[in-house]
């Protein structure tokens, strides 16, 4: 954990945004309406998080497992980053938010990749909160990739196997791009599910978990505040012993 003054605000908050499809189905609408409304929730939560002094907000937008969904849903999801930035880049600028992405870019359509890259370029000088999208991300695959790079470096004689340590592994994970906030402090998952689902396995080693029964499109700044005060109270209790 990176210390954050006396307020005990978590530096790195990560979120699993579950329940978008269910939200839509509950009102007899197509799943894409849920995804669309979910994007509004992303906006609300991003703004509140930046106002609360959070350093990094990582959102699990698309997992490596999500390719198994019906092709038309995958196609729709791949367009969402484009729509998100079309609408929200000015607001991100105004809030001094920098965009970052972790995940396997290779399989992402180039138009989507370009939109994300453009938003990253446009916001690269912002020194407020980092809005970090986990997009085509999977933690086991991330760890496999890190292992392969380290093995390659050992074979090339750049490092000795016996020198490999936690820090070196961290430097080969995708969260290297959000140094020094790689470790998650608070993990939030919506929609009543209480699982990690291959999200930041290494980085969640010491995080607090907060689960909400609300579906993601119903999320807002006040629920984030609720999770933050829950986190702060837990930290206070640990501090007492
Ligand atoms: C997606 C809205 C939020 C709830 C989860 C399902 C639907 C924002 C993005 C996004 C991703 C990368 C990026 C900028 C924006 C997004 C997907 C789904 C796949 F650089 N919302 N959102 N991506 N939903």
XYZ file of C-alpha atoms in Angstrom, residues 112-209:
98
model
C -10.814 0.464 -31.031
C -7.085 0.379 -30.377
C -6.678 3.677 -32.199
C -9.428 5.353 -30.153
C -7.819 4.206 -26.902
C -4.365 5.280 -28.078
C -5.737 8.676 -29.087
C -7.337 9.202 -25.665
C -4.097 8.167 -23.980
C -2.162 10.680 -26.109
C -4.681 13.462 -25.475
C -4.545 12.985 -21.709
C -0.856 12.093 -21.313
C 0.037 15.389 -19.619
C -2.747 15.202 -17.027
C -1.306 14.569 -13.595
C -4.507 13.813 -11.676
C -6.098 10.392 -11.372
C -5.185 7.608 -13.777
C -8.249 5.951 -15.304
C -6.871 2.529 -16.126
C -8.955 0.271 -18.359
C -8.337 -3.470 -18.170
C -9.329 -4.325 -21.707
C -8.834 -7.829 -23.097
C -7.113 -8.520 -19.814
C -6.625 -11.805 -17.967
C -4.368 -12.191 -14.983
C -3.115 -15.740 -15.545
C -2.166 -14.860 -19.128
C -0.423 -11.757 -17.777
C 1.609 -13.899 -15.369
C 2.446 -16.383 -18.150
C 3.723 -13.527 -20.300
C 5.839 -12.161 -17.454
C 7.293 -15.636 -16.888
C 8.157 -15.975 -20.580
C 9.963 -12.612 -20.651
C 11.950 -13.444 -17.548
C 12.918 -16.878 -18.937
C 14.016 -15.226 -22.162
C 16.175 -12.752 -20.254
C 17.723 -15.590 -18.277
C 18.469 -17.565 -21.448
C 20.088 -14.464 -22.984
C 22.267 -14.201 -19.904
C 20.838 -10.799 -18.923
C 19.775 -12.093 -15.495
C 20.505 -15.069 -13.247
C 17.550 -17.292 -12.333
C 18.507 -17.004 -8.674
C 18.150 -13.190 -8.874
C 14.460 -13.353 -9.844
C 12.408 -11.763 -7.083
C 8.978 -10.198 -6.549
C 10.091 -6.792 -7.781
C 11.382 -8.259 -11.016
C 8.128 -10.126 -11.614
C 6.187 -6.909 -10.958
C 8.252 -5.118 -13.563
C 7.033 -7.636 -16.155
C 3.351 -7.405 -15.266
C 1.082 -5.048 -17.213
C 0.590 -2.876 -14.128
C 4.201 -1.740 -14.539
C 2.571 1.185 -16.411
C 0.932 2.459 -13.195
C 4.045 2.359 -10.991
C 4.144 3.081 -8.003
C 0.494 2.097 -7.555
C 0.569 -1.480 -8.910
C -0.955 -3.003 -5.795
C -4.732 -2.746 -5.479
C -5.855 -1.299 -2.138
C -9.597 -1.699 -2.569
C -11.429 -4.073 -4.900
C -15.107 -3.386 -5.547
C -17.444 -5.818 -7.298
C -21.063 -5.087 -8.102
C -24.065 -7.317 -8.624
C -23.694 -9.691 -5.678
C -20.943 -11.889 -7.121
C -18.041 -12.485 -4.765
C -15.242 -13.758 -6.964
C -11.989 -12.421 -8.402
C -12.564 -13.835 -11.914
C -8.931 -13.729 -13.040
C -8.610 -9.991 -12.298
C -5.233 -8.702 -11.038
C -4.391 -11.888 -9.093
C -0.909 -10.793 -8.083
C -1.882 -7.164 -7.478
C -4.826 -8.032 -5.202
C -2.628 -9.983 -2.767
C -3.263 -7.521 0.107
C -6.383 -5.645 -1.006
C -9.631 -5.118 0.874
C -12.753 -6.416 -0.883
